[in-house]
PDB file of C-alpha atoms in Angstrom:
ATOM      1  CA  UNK A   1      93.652  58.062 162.495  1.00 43.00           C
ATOM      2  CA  UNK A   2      91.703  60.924 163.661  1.00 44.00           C
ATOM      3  CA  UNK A   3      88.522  59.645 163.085  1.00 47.00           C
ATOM      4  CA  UNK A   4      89.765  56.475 165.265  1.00 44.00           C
ATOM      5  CA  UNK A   5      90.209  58.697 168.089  1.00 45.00           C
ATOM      6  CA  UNK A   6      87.402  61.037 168.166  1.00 46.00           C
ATOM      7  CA  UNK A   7      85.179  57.350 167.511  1.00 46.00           C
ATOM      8  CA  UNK A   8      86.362  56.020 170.226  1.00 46.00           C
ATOM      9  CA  UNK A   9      86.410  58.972 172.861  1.00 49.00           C
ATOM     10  CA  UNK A  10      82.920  59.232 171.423  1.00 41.00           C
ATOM     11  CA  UNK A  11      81.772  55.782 172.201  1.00 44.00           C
ATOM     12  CA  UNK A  12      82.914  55.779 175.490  1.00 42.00           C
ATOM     13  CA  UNK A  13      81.318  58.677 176.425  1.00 41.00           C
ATOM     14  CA  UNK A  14      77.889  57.791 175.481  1.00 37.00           C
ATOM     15  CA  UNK A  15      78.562  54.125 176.396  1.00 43.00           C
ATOM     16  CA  UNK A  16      78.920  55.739 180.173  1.00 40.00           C
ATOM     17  CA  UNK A  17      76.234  58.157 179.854  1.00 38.00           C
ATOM     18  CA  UNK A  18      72.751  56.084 179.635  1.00 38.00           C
ATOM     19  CA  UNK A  19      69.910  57.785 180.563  1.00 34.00           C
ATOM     20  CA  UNK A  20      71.145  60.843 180.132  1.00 37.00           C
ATOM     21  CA  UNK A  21      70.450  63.397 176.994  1.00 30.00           C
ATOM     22  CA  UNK A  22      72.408  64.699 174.903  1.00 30.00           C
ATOM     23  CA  UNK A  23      71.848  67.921 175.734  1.00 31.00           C
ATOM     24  CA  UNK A  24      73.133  67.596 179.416  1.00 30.00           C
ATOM     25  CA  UNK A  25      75.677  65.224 178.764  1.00 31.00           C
ATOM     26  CA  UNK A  26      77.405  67.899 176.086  1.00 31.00           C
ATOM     27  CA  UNK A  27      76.065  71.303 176.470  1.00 36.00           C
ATOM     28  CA  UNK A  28      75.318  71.231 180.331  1.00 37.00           C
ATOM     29  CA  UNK A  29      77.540  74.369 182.387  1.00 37.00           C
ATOM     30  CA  UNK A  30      76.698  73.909 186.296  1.00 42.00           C
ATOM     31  CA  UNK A  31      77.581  76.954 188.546  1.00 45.00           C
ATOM     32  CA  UNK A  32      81.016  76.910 189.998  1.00 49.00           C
ATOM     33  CA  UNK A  33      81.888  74.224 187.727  1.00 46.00           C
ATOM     34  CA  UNK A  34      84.561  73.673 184.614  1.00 61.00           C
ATOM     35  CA  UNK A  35      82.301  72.669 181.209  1.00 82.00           C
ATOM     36  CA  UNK A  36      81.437  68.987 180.136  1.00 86.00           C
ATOM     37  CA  UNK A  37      83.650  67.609 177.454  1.00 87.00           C
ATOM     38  CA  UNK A  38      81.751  68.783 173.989  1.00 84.00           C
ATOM     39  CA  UNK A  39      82.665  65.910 171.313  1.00 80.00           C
ATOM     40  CA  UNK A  40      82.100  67.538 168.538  1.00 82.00           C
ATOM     41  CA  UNK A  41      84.129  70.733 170.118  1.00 81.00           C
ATOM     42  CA  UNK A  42      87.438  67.972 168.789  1.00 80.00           C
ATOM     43  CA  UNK A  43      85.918  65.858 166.202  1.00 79.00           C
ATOM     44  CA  UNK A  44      87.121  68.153 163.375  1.00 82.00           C
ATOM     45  CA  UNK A  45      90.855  69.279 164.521  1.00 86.00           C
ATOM     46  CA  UNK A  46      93.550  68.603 162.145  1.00 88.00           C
ATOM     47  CA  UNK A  47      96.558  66.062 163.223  1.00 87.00           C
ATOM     48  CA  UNK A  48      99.361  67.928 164.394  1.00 88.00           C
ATOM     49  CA  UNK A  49     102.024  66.499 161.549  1.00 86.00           C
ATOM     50  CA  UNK A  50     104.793  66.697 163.988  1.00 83.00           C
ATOM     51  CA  UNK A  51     103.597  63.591 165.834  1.00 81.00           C
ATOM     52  CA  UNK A  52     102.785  59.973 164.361  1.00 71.00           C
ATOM     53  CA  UNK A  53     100.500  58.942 167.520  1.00 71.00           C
ATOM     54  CA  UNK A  54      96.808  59.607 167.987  1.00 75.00           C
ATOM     55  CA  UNK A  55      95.589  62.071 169.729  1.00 88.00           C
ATOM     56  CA  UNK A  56      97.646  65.313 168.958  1.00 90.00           C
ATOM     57  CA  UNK A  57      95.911  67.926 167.065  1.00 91.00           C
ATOM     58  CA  UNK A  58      96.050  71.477 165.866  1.00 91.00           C
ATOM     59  CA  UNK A  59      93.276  74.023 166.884  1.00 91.00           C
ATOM     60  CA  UNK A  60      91.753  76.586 164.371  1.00 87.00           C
ATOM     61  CA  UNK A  61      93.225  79.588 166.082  1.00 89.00           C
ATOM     62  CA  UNK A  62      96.853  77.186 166.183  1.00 90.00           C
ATOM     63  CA  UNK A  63      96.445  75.624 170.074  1.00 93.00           C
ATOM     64  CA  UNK A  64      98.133  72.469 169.850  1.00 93.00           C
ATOM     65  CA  UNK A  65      96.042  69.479 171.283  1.00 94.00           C
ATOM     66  CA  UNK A  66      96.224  66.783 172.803  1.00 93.00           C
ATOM     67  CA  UNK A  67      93.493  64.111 173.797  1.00 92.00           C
ATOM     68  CA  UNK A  68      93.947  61.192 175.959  1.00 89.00           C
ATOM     69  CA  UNK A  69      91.973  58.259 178.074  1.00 87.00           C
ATOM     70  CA  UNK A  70      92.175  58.616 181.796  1.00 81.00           C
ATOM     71  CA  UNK A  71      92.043  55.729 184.533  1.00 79.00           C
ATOM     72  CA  UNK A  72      88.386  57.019 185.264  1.00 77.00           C
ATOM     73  CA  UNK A  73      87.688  55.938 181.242  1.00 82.00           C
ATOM     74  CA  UNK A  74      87.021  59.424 180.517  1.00 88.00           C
ATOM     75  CA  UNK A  75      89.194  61.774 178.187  1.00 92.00           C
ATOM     76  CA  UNK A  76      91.896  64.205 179.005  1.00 94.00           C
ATOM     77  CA  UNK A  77      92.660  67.193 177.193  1.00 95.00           C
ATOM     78  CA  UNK A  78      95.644  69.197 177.121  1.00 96.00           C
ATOM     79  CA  UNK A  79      95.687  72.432 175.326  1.00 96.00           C
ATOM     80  CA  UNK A  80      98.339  75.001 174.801  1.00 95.00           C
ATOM     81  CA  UNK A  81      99.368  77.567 172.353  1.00 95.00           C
ATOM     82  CA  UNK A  82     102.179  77.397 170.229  1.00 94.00           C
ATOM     83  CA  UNK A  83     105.539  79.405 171.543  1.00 96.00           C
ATOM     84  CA  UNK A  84     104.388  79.157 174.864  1.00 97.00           C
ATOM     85  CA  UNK A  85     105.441  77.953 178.383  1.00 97.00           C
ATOM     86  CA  UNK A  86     101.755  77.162 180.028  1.00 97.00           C
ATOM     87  CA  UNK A  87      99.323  74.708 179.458  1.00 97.00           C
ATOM     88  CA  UNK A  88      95.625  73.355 180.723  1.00 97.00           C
ATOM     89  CA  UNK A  89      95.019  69.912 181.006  1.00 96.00           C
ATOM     90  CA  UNK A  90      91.022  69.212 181.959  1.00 95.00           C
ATOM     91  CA  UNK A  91      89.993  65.715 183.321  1.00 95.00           C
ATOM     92  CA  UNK A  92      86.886  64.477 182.626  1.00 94.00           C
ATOM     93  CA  UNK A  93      84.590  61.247 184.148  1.00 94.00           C
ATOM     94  CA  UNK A  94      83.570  58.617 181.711  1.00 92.00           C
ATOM     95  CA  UNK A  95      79.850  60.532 182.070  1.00 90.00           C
ATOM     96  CA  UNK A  96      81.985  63.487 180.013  1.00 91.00           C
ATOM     97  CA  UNK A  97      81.172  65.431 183.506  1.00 92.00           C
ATOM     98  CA  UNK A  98      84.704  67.515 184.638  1.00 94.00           C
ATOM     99  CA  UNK A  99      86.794  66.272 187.089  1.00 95.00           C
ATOM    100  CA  UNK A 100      89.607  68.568 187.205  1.00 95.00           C
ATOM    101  CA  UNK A 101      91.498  71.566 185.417  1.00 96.00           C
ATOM    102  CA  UNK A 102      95.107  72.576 185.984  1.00 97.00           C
ATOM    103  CA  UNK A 103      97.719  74.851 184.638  1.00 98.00           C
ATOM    104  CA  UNK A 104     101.466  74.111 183.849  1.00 98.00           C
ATOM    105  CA  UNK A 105     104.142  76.360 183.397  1.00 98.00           C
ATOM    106  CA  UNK A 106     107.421  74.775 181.904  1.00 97.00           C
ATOM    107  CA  UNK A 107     107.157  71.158 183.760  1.00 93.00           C
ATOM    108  CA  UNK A 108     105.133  72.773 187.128  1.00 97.00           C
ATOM    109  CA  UNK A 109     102.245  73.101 187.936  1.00 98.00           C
ATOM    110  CA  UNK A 110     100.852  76.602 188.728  1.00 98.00           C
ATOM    111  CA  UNK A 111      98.006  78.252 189.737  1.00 97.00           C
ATOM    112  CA  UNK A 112      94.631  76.871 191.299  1.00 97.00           C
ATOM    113  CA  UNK A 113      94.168  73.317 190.957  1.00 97.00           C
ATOM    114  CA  UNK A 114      89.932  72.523 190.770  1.00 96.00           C
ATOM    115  CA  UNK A 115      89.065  69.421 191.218  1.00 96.00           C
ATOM    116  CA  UNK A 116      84.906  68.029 190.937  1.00 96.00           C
ATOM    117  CA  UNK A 117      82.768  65.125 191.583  1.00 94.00           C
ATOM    118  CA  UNK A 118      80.879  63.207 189.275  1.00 92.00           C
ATOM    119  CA  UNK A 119      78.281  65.404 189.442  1.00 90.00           C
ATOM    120  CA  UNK A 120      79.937  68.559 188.707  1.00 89.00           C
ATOM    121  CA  UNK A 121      80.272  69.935 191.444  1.00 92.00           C
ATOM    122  CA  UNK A 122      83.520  71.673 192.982  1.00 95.00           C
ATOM    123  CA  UNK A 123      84.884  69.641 195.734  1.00 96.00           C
ATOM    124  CA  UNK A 124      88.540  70.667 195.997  1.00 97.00           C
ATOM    125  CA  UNK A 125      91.151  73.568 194.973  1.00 97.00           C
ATOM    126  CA  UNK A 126      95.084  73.816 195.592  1.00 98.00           C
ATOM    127  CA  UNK A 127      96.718  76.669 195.442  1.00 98.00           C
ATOM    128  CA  UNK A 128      99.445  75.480 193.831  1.00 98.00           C
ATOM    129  CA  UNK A 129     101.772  79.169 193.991  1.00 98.00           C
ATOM    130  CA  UNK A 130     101.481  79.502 197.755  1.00 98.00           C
ATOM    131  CA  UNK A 131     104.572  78.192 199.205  1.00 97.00           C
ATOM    132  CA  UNK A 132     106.259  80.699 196.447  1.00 98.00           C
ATOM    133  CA  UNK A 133     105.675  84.115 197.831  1.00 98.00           C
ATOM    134  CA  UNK A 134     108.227  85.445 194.612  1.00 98.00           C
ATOM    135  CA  UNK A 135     105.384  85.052 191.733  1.00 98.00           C
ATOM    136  CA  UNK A 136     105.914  83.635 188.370  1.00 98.00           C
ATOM    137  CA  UNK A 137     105.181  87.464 187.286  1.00 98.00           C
ATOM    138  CA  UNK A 138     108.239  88.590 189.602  1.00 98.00           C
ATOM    139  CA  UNK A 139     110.272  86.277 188.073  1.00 98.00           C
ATOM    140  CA  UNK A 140     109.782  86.966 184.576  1.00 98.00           C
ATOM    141  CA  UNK A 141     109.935  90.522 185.500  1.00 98.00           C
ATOM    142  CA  UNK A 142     113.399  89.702 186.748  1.00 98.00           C
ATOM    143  CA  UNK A 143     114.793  87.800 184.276  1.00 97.00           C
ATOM    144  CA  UNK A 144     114.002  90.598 181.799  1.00 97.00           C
ATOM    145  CA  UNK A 145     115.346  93.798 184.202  1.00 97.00           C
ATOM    146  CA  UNK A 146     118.076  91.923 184.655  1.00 96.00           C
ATOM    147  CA  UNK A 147     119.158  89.619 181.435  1.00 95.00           C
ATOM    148  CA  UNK A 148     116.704  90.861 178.858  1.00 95.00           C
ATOM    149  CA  UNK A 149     115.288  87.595 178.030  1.00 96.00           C
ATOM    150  CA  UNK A 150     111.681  87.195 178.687  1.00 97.00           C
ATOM    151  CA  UNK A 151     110.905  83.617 179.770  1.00 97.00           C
ATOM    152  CA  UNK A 152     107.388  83.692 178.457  1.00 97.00           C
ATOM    153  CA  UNK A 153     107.857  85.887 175.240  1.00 96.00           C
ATOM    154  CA  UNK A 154     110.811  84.797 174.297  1.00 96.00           C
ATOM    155  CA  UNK A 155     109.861  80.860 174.373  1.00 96.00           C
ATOM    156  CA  UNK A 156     110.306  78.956 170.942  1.00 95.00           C
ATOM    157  CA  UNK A 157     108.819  75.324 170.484  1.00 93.00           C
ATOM    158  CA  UNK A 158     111.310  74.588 168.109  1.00 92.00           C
ATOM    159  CA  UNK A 159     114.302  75.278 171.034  1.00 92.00           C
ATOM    160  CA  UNK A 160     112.768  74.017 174.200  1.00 89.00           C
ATOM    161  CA  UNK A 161     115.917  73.805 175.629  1.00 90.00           C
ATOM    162  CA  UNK A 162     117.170  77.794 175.347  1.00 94.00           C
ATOM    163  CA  UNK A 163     115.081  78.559 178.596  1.00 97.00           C
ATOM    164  CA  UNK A 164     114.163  76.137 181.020  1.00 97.00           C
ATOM    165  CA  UNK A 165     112.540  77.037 184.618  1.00 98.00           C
ATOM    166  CA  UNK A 166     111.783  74.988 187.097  1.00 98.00           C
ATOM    167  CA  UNK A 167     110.673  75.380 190.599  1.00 98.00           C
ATOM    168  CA  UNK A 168     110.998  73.459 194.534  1.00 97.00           C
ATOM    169  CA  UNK A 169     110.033  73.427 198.013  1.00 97.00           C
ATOM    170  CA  UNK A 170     113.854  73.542 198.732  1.00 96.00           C
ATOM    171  CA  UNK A 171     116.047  71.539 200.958  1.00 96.00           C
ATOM    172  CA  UNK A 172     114.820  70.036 204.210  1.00 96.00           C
ATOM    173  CA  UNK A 173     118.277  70.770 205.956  1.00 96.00           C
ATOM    174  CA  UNK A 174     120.740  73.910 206.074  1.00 95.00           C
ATOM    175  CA  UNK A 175     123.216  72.836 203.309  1.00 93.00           C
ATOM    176  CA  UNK A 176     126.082  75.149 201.936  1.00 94.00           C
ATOM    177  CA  UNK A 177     124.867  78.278 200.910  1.00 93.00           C
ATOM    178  CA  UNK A 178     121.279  76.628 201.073  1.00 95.00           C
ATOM    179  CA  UNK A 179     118.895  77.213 203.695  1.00 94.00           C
ATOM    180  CA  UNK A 180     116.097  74.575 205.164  1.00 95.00           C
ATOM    181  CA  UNK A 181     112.853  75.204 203.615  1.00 96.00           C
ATOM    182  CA  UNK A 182     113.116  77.582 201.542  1.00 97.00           C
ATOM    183  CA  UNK A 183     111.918  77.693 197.796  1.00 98.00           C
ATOM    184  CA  UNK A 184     113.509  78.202 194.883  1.00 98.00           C
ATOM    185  CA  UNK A 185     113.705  78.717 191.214  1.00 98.00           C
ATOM    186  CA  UNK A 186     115.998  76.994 188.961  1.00 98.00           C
ATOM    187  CA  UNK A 187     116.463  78.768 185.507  1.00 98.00           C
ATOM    188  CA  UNK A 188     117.971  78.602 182.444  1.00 97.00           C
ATOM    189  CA  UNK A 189     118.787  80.914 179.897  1.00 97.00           C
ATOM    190  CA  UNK A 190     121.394  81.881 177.378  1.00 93.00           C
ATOM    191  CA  UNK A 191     123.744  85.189 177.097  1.00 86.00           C
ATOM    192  CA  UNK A 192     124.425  86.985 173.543  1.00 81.00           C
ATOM    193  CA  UNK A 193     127.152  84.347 172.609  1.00 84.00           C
ATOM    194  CA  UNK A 194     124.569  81.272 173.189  1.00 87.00           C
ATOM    195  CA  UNK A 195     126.343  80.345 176.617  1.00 89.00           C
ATOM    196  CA  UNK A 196     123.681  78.849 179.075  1.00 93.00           C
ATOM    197  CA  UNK A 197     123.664  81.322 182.386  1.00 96.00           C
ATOM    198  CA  UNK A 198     121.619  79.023 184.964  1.00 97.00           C
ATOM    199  CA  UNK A 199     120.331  80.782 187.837  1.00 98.00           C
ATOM    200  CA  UNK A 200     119.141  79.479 191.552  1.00 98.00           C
ATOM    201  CA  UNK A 201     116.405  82.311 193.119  1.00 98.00           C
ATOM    202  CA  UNK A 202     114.685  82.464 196.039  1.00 98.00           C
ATOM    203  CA  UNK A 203     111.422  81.710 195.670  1.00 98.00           C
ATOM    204  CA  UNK A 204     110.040  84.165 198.989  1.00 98.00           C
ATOM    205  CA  UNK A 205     112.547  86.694 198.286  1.00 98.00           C
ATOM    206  CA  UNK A 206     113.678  87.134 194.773  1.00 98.00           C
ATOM    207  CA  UNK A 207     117.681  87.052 195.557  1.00 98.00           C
ATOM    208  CA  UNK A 208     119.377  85.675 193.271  1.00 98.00           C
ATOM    209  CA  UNK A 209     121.289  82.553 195.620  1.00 97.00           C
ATOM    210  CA  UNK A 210     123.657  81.421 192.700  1.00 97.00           C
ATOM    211  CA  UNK A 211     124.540  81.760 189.267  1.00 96.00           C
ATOM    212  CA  UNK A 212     126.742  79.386 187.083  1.00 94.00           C
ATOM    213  CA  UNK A 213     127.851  80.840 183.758  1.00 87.00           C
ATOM    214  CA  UNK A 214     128.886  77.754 181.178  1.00 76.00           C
ATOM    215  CA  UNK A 215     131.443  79.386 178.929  1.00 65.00           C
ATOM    216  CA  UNK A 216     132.917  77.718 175.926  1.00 54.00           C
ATOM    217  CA  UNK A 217     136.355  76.139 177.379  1.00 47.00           C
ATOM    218  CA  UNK A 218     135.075  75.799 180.058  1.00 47.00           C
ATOM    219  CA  UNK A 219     132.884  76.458 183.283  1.00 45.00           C
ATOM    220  CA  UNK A 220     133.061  79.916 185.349  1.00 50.00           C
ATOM    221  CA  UNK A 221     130.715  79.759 188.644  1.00 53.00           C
ATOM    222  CA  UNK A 222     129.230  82.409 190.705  1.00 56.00           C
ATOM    223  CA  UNK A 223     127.573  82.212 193.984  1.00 59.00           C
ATOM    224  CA  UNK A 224     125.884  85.574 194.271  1.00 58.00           C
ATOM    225  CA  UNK A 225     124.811  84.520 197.979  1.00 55.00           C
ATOM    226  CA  UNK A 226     121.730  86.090 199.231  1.00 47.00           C
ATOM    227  CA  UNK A 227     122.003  89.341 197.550  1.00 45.00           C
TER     228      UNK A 227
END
């Protein structure tokens, strides 16, 4: 099954890439640029067991893998570590020449989105944090102050579901104790007993805007306001 893959990915790439070595296709680093995809950087990763499909692997050093086509006919490849919340994903052009790079955190995309031409060179970037003056580093500093759960550390692949963050641009209208335009985080975590505490923060401020604790017997809610 893996050799399928990497066969394949392989094919296309040097189907695409007439004319060109080997050398630049591969090996080639332009300034300002993300690398080219590097074939044989893949071609002997072990199948993650925990998935049946193609394409998901398990780096030396333990990154979990995974290596997809793209609508350009090039490969994508997501990488992330295991027991944690952030991964790349890197596009690449049939020509194995980068098209983009981007980071996730939970389901959202963070930091500075690149994006390149088919010659390598850096066309575009997106800052993808700047509506959210509150950083991702505030907020797991404030989750651990004040719950002592750390949303990065204490992250476990094998219970995605004991913290879950998510973030928005907010509500386009005053509503309730929500105010137009104005970001937010959405967590989930868990107390000592295993109850899920799910918390709405303002995303330019930090306050805490509501917090819903889901005891057993039933549901207590708190809306801290905009303390």
């Amino acid at each position: 099954m893996k050799q399928l893959i990497i066969s394949a990915l392989f094919s296309l790439l040097v189907n695409g890439c007439k004319g060109q070595t080997h050398r630049t296709i591969f090996n080639n680093v332009k300034k300002d640029t993300m690398e080219y995809f590097n074939i044989n950087r893949y071609k002997d990763l072990k199948p993650n067991p925990k998935y049946s499909g193609q394409g998901f692997y398990i780096d030396n050093n333990g990154d979990k893998i995974r290596i997809m086509g793209n609508l350009t006919g090039g490969p994508d490849v997501e990488i992330r570590k295991p027991n944690s919340p952030y991964k790349t994903i890197k596009t690449y052009y049939k020509n194995s020449s980068p098209k983009s790079i981007s980071k996730v955190f939970y389901s959202f995309p963070v930091g500075i989105f690149k994006e390149y031409d088919e010659s390598g060179k850096l066309i575009r970037e997106v800052n993808n944090d700047a509506p959210y003056k509150f950083s991702i580093d505030d907020l797991i500093n404030k989750i651990k102050k004040e719950y002592d759960v750390n949303i990065v550390g204490d992250y476990k692949d094998s219970d995605k579901t004991k913290i879950m963050v998510s973030r928005w641009l907010g509500y386009k209208e005053d509503w309730s104790i929500y105010k137009k335009n104005v970001p937010m985080y959405q967590v989930s975590i868990r107390d000592k007993e295993g109850a899920p505490i799910v918390l709405e923060i303002n995303a330019l401020t930090g306050d805490t805007i509501s917090k819903k604790l889901n005891k057993v017997g039933g549901v207590k809610n708190g809306n801290a306001g905009n303390k």
